[in-house]
CSV table of C-alpha atoms in Angstrom, one decimal:
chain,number,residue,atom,x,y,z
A,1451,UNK,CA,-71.8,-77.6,176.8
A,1452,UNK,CA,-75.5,-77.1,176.5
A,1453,UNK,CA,-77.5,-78.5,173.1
A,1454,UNK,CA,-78.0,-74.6,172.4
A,1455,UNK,CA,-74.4,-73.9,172.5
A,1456,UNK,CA,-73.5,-77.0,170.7
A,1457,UNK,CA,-76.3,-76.1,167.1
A,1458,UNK,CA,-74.1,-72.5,167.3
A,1459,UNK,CA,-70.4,-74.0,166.1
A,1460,UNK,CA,-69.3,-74.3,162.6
A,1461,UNK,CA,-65.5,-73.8,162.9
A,1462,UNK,CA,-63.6,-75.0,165.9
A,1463,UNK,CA,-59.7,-74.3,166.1
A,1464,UNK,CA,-57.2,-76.6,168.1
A,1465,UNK,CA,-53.6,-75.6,169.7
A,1466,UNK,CA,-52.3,-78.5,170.6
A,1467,UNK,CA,-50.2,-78.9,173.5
A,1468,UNK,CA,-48.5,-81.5,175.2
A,1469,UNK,CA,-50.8,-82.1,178.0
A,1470,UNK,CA,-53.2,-79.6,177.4
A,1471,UNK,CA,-55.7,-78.2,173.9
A,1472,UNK,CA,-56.7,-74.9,173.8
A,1473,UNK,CA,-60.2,-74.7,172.1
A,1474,UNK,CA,-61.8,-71.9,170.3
A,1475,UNK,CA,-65.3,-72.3,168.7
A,1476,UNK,CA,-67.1,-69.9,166.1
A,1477,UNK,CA,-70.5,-70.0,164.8
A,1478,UNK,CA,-71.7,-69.0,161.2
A,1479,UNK,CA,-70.8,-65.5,161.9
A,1480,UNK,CA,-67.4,-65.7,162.9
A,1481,UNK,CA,-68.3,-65.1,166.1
A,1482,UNK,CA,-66.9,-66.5,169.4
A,1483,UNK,CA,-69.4,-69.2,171.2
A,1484,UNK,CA,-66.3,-71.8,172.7
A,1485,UNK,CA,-62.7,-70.9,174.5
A,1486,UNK,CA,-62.2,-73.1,176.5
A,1487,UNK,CA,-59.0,-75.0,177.7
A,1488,UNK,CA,-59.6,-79.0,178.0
A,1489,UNK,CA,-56.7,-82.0,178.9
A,1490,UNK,CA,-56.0,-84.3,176.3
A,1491,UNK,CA,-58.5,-87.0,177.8
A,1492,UNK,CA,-60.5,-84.8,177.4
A,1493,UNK,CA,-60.7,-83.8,173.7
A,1494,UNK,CA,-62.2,-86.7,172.6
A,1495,UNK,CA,-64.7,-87.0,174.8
A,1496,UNK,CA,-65.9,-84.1,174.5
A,1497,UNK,CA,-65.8,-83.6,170.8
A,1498,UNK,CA,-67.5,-87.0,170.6
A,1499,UNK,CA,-71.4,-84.6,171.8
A,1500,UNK,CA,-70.9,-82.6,169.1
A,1501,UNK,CA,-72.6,-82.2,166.2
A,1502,UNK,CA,-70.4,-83.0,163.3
A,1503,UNK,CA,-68.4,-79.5,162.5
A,1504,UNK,CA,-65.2,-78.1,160.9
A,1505,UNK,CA,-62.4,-78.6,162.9
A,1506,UNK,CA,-58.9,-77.0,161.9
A,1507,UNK,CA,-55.1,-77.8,163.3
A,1508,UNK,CA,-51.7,-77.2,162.7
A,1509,UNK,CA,-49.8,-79.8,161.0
A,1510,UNK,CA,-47.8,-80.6,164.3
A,1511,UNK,CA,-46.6,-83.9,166.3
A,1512,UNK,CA,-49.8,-85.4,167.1
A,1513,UNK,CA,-51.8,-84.3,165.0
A,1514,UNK,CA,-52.3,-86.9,162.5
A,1515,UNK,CA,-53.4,-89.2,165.1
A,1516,UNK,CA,-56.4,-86.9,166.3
A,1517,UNK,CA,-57.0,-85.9,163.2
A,1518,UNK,CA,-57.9,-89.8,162.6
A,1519,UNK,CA,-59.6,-89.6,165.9
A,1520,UNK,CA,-62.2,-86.8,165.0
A,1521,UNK,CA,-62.8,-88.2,161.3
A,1522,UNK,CA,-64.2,-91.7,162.8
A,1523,UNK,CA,-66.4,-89.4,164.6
A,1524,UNK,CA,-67.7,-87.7,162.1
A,1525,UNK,CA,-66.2,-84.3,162.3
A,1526,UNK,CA,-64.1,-82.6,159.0
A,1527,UNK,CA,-60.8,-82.3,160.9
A,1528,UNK,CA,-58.1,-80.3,158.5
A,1529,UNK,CA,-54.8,-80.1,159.2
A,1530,UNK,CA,-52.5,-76.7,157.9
A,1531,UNK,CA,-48.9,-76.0,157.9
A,1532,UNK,CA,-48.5,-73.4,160.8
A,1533,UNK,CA,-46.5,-70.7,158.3
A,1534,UNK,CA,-50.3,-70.3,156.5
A,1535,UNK,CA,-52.1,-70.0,160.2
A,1536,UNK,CA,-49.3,-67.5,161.2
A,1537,UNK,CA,-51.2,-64.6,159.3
A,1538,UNK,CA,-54.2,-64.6,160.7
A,1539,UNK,CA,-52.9,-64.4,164.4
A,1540,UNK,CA,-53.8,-60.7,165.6
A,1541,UNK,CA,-52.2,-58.7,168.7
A,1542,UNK,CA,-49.3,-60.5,171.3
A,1543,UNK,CA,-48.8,-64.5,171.1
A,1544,UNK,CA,-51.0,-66.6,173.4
A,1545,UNK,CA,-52.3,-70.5,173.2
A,1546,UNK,CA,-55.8,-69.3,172.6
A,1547,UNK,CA,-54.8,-66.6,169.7
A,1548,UNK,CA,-53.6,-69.3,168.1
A,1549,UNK,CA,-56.4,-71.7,168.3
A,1550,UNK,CA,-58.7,-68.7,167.5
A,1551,UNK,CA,-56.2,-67.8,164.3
A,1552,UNK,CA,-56.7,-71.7,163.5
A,1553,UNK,CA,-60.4,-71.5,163.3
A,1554,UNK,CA,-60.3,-68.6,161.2
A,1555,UNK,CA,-57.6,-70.2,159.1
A,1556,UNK,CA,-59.7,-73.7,158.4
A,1557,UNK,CA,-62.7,-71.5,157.1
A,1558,UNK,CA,-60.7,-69.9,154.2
A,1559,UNK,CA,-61.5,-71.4,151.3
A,1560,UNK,CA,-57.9,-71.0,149.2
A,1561,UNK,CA,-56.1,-72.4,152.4
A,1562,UNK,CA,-53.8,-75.4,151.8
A,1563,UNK,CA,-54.0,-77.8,153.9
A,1564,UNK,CA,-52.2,-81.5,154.8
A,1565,UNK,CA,-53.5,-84.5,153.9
A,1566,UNK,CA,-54.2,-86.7,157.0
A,1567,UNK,CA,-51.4,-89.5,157.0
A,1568,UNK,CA,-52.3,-92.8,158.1
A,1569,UNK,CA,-50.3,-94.9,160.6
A,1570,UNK,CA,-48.7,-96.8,157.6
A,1571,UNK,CA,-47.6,-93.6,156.6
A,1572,UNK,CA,-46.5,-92.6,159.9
A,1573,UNK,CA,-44.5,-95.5,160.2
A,1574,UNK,CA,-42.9,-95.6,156.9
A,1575,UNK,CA,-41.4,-92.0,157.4
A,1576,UNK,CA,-40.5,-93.3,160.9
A,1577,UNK,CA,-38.2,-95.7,158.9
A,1578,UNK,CA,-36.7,-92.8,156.5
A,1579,UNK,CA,-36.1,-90.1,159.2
A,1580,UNK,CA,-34.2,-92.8,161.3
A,1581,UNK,CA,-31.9,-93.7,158.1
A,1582,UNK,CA,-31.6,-90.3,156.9
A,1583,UNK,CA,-30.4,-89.3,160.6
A,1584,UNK,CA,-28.0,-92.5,160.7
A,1585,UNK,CA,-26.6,-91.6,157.1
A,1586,UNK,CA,-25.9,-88.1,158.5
A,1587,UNK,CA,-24.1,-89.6,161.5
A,1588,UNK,CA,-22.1,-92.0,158.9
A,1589,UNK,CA,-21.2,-89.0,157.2
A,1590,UNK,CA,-19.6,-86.9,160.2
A,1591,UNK,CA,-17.5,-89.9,161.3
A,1592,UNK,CA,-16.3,-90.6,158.0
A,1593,UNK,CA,-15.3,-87.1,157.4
A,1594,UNK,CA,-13.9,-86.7,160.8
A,1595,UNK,CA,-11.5,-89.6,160.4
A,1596,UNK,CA,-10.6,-87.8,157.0
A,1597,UNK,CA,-9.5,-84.7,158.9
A,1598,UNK,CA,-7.5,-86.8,161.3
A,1599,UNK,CA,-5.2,-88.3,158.6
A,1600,UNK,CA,-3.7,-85.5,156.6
A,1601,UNK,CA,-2.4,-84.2,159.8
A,1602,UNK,CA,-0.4,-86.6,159.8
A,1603,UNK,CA,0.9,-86.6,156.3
A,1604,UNK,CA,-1.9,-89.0,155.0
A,1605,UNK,CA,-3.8,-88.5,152.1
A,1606,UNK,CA,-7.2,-91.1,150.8
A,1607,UNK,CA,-8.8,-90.6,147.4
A,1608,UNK,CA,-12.3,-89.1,147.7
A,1609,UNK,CA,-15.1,-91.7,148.0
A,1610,UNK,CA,-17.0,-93.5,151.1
A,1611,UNK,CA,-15.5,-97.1,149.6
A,1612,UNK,CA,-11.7,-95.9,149.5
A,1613,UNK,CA,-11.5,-95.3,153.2
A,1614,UNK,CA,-13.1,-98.2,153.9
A,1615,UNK,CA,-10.4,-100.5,151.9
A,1616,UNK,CA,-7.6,-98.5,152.9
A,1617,UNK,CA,-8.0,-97.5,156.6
A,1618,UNK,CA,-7.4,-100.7,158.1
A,1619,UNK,CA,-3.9,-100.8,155.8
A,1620,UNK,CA,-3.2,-97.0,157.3
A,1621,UNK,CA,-3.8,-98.3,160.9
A,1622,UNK,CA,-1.9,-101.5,161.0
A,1623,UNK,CA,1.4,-100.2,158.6
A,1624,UNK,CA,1.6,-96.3,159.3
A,1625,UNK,CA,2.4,-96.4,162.9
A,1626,UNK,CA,5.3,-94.3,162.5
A,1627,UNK,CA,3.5,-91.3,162.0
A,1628,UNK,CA,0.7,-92.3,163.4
A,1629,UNK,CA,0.4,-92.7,167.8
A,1630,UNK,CA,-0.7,-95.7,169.4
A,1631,UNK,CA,-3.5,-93.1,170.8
A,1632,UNK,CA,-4.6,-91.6,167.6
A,1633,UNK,CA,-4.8,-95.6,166.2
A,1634,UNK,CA,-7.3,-96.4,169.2
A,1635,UNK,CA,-9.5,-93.0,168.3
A,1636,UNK,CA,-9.6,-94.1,164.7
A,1637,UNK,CA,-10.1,-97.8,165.7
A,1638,UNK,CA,-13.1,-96.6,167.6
A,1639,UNK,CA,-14.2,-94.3,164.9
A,1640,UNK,CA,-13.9,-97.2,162.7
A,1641,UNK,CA,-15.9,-99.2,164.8
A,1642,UNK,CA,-18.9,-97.1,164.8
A,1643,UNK,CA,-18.9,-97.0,161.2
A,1644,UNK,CA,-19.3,-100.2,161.1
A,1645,UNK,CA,-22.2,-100.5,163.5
A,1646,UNK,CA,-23.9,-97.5,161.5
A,1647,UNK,CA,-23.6,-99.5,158.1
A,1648,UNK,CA,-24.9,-102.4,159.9
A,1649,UNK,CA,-27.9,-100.3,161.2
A,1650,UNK,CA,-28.2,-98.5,158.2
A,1651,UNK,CA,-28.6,-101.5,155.9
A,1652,UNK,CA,-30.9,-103.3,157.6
A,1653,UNK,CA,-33.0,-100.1,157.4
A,1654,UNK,CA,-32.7,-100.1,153.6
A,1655,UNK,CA,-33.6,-103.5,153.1
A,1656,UNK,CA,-36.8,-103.3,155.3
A,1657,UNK,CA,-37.9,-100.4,153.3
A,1658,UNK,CA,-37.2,-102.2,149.9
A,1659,UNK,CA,-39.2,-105.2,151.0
A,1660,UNK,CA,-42.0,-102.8,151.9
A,1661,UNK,CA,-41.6,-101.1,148.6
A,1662,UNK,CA,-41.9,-104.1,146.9
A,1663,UNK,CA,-45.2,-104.8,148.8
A,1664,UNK,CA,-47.2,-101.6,148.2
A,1665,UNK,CA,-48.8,-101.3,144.2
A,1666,UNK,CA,-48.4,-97.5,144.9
A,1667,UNK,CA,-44.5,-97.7,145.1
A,1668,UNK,CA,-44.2,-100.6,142.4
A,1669,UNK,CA,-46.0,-98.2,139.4
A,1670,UNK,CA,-43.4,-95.3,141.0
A,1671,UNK,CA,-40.5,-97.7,140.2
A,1672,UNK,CA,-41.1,-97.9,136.8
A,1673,UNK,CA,-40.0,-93.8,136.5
A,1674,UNK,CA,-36.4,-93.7,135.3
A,1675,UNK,CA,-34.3,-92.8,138.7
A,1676,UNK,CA,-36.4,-94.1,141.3
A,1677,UNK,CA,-36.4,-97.0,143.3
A,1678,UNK,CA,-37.5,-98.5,146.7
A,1679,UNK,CA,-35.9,-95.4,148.0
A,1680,UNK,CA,-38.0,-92.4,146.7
A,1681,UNK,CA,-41.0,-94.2,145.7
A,1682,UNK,CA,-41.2,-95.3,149.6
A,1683,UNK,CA,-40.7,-92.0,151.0
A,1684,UNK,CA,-42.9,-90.2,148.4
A,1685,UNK,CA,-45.8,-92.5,149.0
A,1686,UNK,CA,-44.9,-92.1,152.7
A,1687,UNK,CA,-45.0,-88.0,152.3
A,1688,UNK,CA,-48.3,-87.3,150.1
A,1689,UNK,CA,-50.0,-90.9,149.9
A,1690,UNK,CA,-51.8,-90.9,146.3
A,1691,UNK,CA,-51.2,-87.3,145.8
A,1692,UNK,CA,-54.7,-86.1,146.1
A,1693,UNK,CA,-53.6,-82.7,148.2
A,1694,UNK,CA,-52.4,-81.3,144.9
A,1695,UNK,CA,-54.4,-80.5,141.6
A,1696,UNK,CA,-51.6,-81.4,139.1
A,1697,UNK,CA,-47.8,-82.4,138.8
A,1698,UNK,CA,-46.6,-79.1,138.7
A,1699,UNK,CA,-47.9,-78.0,142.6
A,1700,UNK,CA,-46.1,-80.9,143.5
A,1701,UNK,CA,-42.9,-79.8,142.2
A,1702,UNK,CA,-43.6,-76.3,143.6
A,1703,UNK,CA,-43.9,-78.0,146.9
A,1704,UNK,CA,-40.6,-79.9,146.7
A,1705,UNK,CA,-39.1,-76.3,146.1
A,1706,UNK,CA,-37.8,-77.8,142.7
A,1707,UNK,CA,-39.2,-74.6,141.0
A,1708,UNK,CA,-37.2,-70.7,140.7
A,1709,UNK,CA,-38.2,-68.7,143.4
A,1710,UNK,CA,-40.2,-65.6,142.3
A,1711,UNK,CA,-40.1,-62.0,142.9
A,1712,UNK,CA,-42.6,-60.5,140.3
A,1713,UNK,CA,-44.1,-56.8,140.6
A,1714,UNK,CA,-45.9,-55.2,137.8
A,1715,UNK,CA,-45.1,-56.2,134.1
A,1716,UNK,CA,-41.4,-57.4,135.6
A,1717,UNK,CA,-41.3,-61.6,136.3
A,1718,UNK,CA,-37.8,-62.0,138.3
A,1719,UNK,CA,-37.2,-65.9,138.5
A,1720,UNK,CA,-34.5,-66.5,141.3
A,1721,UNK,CA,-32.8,-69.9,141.7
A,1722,UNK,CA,-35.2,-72.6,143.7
A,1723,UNK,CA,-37.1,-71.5,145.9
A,1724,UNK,CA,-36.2,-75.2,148.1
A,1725,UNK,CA,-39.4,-74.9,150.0
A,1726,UNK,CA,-41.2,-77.9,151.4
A,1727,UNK,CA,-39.8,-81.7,151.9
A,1728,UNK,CA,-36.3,-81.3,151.8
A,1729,UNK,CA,-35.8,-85.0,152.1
A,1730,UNK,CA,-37.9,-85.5,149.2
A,1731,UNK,CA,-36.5,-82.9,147.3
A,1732,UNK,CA,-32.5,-84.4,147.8
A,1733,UNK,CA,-33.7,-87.7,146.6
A,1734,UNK,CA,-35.1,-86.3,143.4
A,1735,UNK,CA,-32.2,-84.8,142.5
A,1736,UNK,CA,-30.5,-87.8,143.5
A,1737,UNK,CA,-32.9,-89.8,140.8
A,1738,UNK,CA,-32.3,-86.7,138.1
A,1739,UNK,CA,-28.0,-87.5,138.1
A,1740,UNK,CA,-28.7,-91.1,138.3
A,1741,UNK,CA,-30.5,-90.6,134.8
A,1742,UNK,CA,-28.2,-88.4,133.3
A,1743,UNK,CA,-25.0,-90.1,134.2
A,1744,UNK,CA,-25.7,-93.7,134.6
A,1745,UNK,CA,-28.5,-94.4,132.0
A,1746,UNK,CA,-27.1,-92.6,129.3
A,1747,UNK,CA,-28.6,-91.8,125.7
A,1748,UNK,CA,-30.0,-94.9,125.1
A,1749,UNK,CA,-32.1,-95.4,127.9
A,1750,UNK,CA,-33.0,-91.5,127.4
A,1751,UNK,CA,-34.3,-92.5,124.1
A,1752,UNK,CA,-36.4,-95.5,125.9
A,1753,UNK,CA,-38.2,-93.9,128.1
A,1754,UNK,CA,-38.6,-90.5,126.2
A,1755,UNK,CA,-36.7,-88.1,127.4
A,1756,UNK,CA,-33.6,-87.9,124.9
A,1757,UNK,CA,-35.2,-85.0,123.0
A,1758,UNK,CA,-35.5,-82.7,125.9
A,1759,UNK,CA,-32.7,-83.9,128.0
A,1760,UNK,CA,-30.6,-83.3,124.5
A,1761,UNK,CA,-32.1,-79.6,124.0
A,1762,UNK,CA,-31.8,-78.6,127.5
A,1763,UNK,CA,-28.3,-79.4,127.5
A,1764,UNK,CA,-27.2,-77.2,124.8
A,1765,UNK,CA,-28.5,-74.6,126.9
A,1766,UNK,CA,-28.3,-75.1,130.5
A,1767,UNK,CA,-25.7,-76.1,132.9
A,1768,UNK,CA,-25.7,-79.3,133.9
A,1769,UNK,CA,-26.2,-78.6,137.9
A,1770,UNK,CA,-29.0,-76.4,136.3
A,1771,UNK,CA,-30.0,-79.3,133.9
A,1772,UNK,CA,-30.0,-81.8,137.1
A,1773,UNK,CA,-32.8,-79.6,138.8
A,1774,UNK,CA,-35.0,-79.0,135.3
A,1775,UNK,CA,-34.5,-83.1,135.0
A,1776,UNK,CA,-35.7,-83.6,139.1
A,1777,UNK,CA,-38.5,-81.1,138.6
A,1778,UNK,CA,-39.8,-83.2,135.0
A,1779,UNK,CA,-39.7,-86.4,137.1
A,1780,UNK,CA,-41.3,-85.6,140.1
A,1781,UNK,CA,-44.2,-84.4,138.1
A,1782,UNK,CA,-43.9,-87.6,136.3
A,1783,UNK,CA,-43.8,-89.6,139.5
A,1784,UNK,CA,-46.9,-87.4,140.9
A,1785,UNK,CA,-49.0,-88.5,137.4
A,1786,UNK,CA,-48.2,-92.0,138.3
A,1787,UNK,CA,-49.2,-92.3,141.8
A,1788,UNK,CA,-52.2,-89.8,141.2
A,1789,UNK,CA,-53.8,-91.9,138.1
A,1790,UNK,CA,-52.7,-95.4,138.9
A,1791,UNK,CA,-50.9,-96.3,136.3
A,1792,UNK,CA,-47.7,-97.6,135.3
A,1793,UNK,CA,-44.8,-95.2,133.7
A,1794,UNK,CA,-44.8,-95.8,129.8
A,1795,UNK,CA,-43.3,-94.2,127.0
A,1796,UNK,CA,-45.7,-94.1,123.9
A,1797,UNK,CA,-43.9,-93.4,120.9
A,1798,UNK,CA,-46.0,-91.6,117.7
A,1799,UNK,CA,-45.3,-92.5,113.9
A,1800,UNK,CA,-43.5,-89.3,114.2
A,1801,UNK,CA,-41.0,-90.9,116.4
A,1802,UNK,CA,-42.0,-88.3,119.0
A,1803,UNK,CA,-42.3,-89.7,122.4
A,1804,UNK,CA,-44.1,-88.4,125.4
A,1805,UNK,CA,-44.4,-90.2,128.9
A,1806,UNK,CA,-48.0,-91.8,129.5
């Protein structure tokens, strides 16, 4: 690319493939001066000679990690979430419409984009995407061996730790209604149970001791309902929170808030819209039934939310209630991590409370 070329791009937009990037380059104008298509040795190198522009990408697989790349080099690399790109996309599908809808994309200036995760991040979520698709697994062979044993006339009270205590029981004394074949299927079943928990705990515990090393998670845990759990996989997800402008985007990203269909003086609010991380989202409604069943009123009252947990009851049901509860505490939990400070109730001569 000549020097000339090089002083015409502002905007430069990136479909990345597996081997190979398809690059399309506007100047000032909006006007095509690049469309090219270069290997992915090549990327680098080659964005290395140029003057320092804005770069735009889909939030993809690899793309944190050239994102990263282009930053040291002093380029403004953004990444966006491909349903936002999508729009901007004119005529049939092809690898260069989309790089050229990218560039257009990046320029806009109410386009959301991702924050850059670093390789802690990265390896963090590695750790809760590996769990959450070994819990899943756990799940289907434990509800599997369930729908092997009523047909044969055998019944186990719901819960994960009453099969566990009375399966081996069922195997070794009901082998009159049970075949010596269906006792080695269930013995195997069993058996990878086992190895899953094994698997699955020493997951948990790595990503508790990492908790328990980051200051980020440590203020997170001090919200009612979340522990080593959510506070690692939030931090993991957003970092410090700086992609969103308050606690309530945040919850609107979770999809924690009613989905809305609103024309002219009318405002329809549906139920949750569940956009965004799901993972994140199951967790903090995990956090909201921990409070409201396992704290109880007295621990409401300590950290401040007795009043409105209290009123909200009266009128709301309580799966309702659980979602209105998750929504409050991620934007809690985004306050925290965003200002760097510990959760604290401060309580008024009024006796009113309100979270810090």
């Amino acid at each position: 690319m000549s020097q000339t070329l090089n002083g015409k791009i502002a905007a430069i937009g990136i479909d990345i493939g597996k081997n190979s990037f398809h690059i399309v380059g506007q100047d000032r104008r909006g006007a095509l001066v690049l469309r090219q298509k270069w290997s992915r040795g090549q990327v680098e190198a080659r964005l290395a000679n140029l003057p320092p522009c804005l770069i735009g990408m889909e939030a993809c697989t690899g793309a944190h990690h050239l994102s990263r790349k282009l930053q040291a080099l002093g380029h403004d690399a953004r990444l966006m979430p491909a349903k936002y790109v999508r729009p901007y996309s004119k005529g049939d599908k092809n690898d260069y419409r989309d790089a050229e809808a990218i560039a257009e994309a990046v320029q806009r200036p109410t386009m959301k984009f991702v924050a850059t995760k670093t390789s802690d991040q990265l390896d963090l979520q590695a750790l809760h995407r590996v769990r959450e698709r070994l819990v899943s697994q756990r799940t289907g062979i434990i509800n599997q061996i369930r729908a092997f044993l009523p047909e044969r006339g055998i019944a186990v009270r719901q819960g994960l730790r009453f099969l566990r205590i009375e399966l081996p029981g069922i195997l070794a004394s009901r082998t009159d209604v049970i075949s010596h074949r269906m006792v080695r299927i269930l013995e195997d079943l069993s058996g990878d149970w086992r190895c899953l928990d094994t698997r699955i705990e020493g997951l948990t515990s790595e990503i508790e001791m990492l908790a328990h090393q980051d200051q980020h998670c440590e203020r997170l845990m001090t919200v009612p309902g979340i522990g080593p759990i959510i506070s690692s996989a939030m931090v993991a997800a957003i970092g410090t929170g700086d992609v969103f402008s308050k606690g309530r985007d945040f919850g609107a990203w979770l999809g924690l808030v009613p989905k809305q269909i609103s024309t002219g003086d009318r405002t329809i609010l549906g139920s949750i819209s569940k956009r965004g991380n799901r993972y994140l989202r199951v967790l903090f409604v995990q956090a909201a039934w921990v409070v409201l069943v396992k704290l109880g009123p007295e621990h409401w009252e300590r950290y401040g939310l007795k009043s409105s947990i209290e009123a909200a009851k009266r009128r709301l049901h309580h799966n309702v209630l659980a979602i209105a509860l998750a929504n409050k505490l991620a934007r809690i939990a985004w306050a925290v991590l965003n200002k760097g400070r510990a959760f604290a109730c401060i309580k008024t001569d009024a006796m009113a409370s309100r979270p810090a």
